[in-house]
Coordinates of N, CA and C in Angstrom, one line a residue:
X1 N 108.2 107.0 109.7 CA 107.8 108.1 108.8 C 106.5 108.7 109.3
X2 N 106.4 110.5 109.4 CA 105.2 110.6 109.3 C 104.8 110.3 111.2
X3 N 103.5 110.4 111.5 CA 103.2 109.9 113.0 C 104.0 108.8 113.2
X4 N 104.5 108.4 115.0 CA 104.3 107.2 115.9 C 103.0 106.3 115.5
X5 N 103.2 105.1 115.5 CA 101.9 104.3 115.1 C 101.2 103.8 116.6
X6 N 100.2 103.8 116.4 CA 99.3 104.3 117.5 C 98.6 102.5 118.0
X7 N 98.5 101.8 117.0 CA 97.9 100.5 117.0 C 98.5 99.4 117.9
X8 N 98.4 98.2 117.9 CA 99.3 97.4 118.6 C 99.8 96.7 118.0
X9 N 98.6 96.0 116.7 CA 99.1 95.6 115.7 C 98.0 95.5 114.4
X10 N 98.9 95.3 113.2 CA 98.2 95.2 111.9 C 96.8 94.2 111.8
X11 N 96.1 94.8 111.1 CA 95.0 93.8 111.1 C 95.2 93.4 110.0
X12 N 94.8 92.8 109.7 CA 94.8 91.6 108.0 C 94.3 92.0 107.1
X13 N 95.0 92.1 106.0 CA 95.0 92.9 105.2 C 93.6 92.1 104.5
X14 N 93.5 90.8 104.4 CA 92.3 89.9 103.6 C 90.6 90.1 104.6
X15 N 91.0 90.6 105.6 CA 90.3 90.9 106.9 C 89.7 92.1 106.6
X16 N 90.5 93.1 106.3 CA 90.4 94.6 105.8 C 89.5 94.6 104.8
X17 N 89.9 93.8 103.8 CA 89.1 94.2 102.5 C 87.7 93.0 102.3
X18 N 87.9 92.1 103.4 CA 86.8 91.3 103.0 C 85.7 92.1 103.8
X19 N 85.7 92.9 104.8 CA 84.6 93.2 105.8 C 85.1 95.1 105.7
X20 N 85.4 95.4 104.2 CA 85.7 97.0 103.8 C 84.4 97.5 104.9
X21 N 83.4 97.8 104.3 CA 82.6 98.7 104.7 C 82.5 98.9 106.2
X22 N 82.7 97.4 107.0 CA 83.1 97.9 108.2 C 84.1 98.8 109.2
X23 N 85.4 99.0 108.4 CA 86.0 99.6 108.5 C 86.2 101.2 108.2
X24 N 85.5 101.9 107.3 CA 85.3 102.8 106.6 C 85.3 104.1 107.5
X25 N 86.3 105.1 107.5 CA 86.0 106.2 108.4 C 86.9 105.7 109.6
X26 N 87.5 104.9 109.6 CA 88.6 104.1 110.6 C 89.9 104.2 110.6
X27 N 90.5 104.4 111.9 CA 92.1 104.2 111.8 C 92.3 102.6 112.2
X28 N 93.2 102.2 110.8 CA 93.6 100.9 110.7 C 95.2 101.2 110.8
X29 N 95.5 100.0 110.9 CA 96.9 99.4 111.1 C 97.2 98.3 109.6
X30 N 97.9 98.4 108.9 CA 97.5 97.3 108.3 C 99.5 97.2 107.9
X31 N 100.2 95.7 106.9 CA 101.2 95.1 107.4 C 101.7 94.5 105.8
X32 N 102.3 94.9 104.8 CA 102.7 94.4 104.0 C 104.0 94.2 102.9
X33 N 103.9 93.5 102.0 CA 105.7 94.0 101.0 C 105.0 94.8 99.8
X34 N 105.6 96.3 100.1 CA 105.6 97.4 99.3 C 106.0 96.9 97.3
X35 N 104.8 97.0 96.6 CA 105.1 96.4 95.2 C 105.6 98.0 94.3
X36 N 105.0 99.1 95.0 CA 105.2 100.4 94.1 C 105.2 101.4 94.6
X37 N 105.9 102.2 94.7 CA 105.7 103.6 95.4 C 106.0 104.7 94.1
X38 N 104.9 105.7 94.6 CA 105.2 107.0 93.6 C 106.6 107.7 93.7
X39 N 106.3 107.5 91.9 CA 108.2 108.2 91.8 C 108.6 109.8 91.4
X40 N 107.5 110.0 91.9 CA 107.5 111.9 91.4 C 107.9 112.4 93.3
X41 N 106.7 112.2 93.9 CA 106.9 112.6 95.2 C 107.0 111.6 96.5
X42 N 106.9 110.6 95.8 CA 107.2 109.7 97.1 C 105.0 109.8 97.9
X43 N 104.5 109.9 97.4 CA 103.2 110.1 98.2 C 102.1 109.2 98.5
X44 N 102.5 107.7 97.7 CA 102.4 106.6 98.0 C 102.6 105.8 97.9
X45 N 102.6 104.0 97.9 CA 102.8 103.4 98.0 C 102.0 102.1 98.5
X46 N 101.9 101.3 97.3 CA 101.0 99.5 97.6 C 101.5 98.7 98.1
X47 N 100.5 98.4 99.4 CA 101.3 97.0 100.1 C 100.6 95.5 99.5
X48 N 100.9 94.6 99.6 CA 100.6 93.4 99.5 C 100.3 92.4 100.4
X49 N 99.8 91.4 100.5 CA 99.6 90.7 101.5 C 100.5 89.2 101.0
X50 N 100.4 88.1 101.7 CA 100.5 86.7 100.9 C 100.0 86.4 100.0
X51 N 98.6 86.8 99.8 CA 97.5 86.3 98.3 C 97.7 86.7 97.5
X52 N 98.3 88.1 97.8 CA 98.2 89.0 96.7 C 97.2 90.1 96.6
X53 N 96.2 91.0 98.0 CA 95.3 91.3 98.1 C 96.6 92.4 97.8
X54 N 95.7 93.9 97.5 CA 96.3 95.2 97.6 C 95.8 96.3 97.8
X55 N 96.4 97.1 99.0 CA 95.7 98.3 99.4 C 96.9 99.9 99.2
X56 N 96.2 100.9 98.7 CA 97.4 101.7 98.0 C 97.2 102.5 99.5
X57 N 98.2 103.0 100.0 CA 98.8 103.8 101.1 C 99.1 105.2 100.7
X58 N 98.1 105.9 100.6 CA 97.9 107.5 100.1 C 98.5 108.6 101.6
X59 N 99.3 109.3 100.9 CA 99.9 110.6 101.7 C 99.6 112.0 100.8
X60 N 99.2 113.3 102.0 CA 99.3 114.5 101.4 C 100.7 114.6 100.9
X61 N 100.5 115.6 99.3 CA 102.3 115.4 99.1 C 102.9 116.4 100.5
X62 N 104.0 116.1 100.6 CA 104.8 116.9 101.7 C 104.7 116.1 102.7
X63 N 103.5 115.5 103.6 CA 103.6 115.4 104.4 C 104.4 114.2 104.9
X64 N 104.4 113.2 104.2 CA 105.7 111.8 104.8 C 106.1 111.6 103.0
X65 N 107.5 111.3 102.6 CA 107.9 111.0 101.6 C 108.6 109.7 101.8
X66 N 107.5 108.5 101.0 CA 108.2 107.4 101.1 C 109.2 107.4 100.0
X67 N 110.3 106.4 101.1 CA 111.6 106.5 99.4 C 111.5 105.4 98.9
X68 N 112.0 106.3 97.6 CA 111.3 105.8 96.5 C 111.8 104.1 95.7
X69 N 113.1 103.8 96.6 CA 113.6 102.8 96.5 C 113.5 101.4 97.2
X70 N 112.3 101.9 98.0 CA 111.3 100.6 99.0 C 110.7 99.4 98.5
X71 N 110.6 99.2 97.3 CA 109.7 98.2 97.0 C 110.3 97.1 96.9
X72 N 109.7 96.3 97.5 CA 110.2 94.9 97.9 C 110.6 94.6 99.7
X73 N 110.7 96.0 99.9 CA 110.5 95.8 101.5 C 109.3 95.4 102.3
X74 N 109.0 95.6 103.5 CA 107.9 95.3 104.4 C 108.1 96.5 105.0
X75 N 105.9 96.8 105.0 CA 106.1 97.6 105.8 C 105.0 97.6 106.6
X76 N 104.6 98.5 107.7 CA 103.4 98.3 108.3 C 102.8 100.0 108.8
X77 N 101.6 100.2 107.8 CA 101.8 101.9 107.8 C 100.3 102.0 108.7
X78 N 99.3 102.7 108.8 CA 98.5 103.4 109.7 C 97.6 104.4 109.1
X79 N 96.5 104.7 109.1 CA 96.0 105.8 108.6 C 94.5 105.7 108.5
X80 N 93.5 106.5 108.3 CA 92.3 106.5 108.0 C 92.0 105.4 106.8
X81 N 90.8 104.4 107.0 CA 90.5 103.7 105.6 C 89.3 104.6 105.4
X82 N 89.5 104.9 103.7 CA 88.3 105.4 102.8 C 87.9 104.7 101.7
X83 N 86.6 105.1 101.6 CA 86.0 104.3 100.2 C 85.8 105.8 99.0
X84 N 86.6 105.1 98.2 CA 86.6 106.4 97.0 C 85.5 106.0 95.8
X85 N 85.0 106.5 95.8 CA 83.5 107.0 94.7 C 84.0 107.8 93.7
X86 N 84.3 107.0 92.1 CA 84.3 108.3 91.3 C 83.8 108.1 90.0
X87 N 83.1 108.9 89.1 CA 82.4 109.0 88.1 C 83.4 108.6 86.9
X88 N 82.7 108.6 85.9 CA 84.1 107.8 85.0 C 84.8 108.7 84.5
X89 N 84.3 110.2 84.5 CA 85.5 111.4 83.6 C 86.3 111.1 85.4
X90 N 86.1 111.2 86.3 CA 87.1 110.9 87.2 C 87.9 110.0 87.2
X91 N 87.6 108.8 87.0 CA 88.7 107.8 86.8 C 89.0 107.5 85.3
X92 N 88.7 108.5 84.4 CA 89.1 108.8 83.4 C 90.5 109.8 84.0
X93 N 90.6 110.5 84.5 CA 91.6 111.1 85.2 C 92.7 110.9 85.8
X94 N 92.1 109.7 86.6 CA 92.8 109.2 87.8 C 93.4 108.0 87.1
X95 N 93.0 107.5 85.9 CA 93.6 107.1 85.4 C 95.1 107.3 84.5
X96 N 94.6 108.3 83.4 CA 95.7 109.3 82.8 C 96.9 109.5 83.8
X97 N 96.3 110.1 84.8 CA 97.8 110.0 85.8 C 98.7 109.1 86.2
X98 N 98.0 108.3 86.2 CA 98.3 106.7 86.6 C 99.7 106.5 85.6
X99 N 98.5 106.7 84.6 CA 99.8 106.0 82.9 C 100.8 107.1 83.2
X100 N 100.6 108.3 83.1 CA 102.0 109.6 83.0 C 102.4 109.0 84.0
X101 N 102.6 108.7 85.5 CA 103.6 108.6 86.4 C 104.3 107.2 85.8
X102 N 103.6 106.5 85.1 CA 104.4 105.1 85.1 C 104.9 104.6 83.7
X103 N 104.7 105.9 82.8 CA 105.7 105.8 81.5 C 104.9 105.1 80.6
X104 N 103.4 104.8 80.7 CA 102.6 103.9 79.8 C 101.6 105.0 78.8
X105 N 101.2 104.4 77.8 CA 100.3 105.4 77.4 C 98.8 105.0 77.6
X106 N 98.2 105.7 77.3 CA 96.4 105.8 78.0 C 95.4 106.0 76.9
X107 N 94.3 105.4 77.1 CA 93.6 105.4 76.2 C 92.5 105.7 76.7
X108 N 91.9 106.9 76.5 CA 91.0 107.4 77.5 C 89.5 106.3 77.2
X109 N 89.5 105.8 76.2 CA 88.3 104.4 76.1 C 88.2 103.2 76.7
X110 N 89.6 102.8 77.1 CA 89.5 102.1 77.8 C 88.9 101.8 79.3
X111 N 88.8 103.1 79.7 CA 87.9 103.5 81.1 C 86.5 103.7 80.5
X112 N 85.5 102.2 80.9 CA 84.4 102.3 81.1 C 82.9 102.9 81.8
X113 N 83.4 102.8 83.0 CA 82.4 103.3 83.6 C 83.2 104.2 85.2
X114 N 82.2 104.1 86.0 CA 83.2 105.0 87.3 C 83.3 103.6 88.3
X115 N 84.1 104.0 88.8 CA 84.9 103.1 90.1 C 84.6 103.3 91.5
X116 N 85.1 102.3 92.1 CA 84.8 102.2 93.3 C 86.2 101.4 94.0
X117 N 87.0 102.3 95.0 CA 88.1 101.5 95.4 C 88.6 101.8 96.8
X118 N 89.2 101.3 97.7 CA 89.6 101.4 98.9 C 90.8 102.0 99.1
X119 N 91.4 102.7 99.6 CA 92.5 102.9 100.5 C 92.7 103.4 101.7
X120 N 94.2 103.6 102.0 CA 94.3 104.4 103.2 C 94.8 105.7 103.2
X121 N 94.0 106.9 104.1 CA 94.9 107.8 104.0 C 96.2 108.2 105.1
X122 N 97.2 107.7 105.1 CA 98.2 107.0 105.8 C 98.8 108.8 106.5
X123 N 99.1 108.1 107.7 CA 99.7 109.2 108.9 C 100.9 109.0 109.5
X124 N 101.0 107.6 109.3 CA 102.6 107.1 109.9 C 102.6 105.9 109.3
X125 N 104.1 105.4 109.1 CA 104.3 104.4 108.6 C 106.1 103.7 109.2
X126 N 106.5 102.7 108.7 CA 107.4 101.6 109.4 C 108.3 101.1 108.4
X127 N 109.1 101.5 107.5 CA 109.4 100.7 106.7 C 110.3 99.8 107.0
X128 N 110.6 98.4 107.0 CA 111.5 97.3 107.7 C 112.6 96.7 106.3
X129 N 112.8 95.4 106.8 CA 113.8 95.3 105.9 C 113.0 94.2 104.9
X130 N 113.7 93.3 104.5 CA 112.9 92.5 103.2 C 111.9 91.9 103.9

């Protein structure tokens, strides 16, 4: 899906997130079993590691549509890692969406303060079998 992967191979996902900052502004490789993918447009999708670490695999909508019936697969996708900065009426936001894509309801109090989170903005990806 999306670009040829460019890498040789995935870097560790526990590797990724323990030494974040180092990576930042980077094209990574990274290697997991898909727990969710967006079910409106397909525009991303959380990989997992063994431990259970998790990194969300963000796409422009249009540009790669993962399907939407992947989870529980493996995959190994590619993309710029970024550090997201947001104030709390933003992840007051980014929340709300959250709950509307996933059929839950929201409570806008429950978001205390603003966030700080990692992802990738993904260019190509692999999806394999279980």
């Amino acid at each position: 899906l999306g670009k040829p992967l460019a890498a040789d191979k995935p870097i560790a996902l526990a590797t990724l997130l323990a030494h974040s900052e180092d990576y930042v502004g980077k094209t990574v490789q990274v290697k997991g079993k898909i727990t969710a993918v967006c079910q409106e447009m397909g525009c991303w999708l959380d990989l997992v590691n063994e431990a259970g670490q998790k990194i969300r695999i963000k796409v422009n909508d249009g540009e790669i549509e993962f399907p939407k019936d992947s989870a529980g697969k493996t995959a190994i996708a590619e993309g710029t890692f970024n550090k997201i900065v947001l104030t709390r009426d933003q992840a007051v936001l980014e929340a709300e969406e959250a709950a509307k894509e996933s059929g839950k309801k929201f409570d806008p109090a429950s978001v205390k303060s603003g966030t700080t989170y990692f992802q990738i903005q993904g260019n190509g990806a692999v999806i394999l079998g279980n």
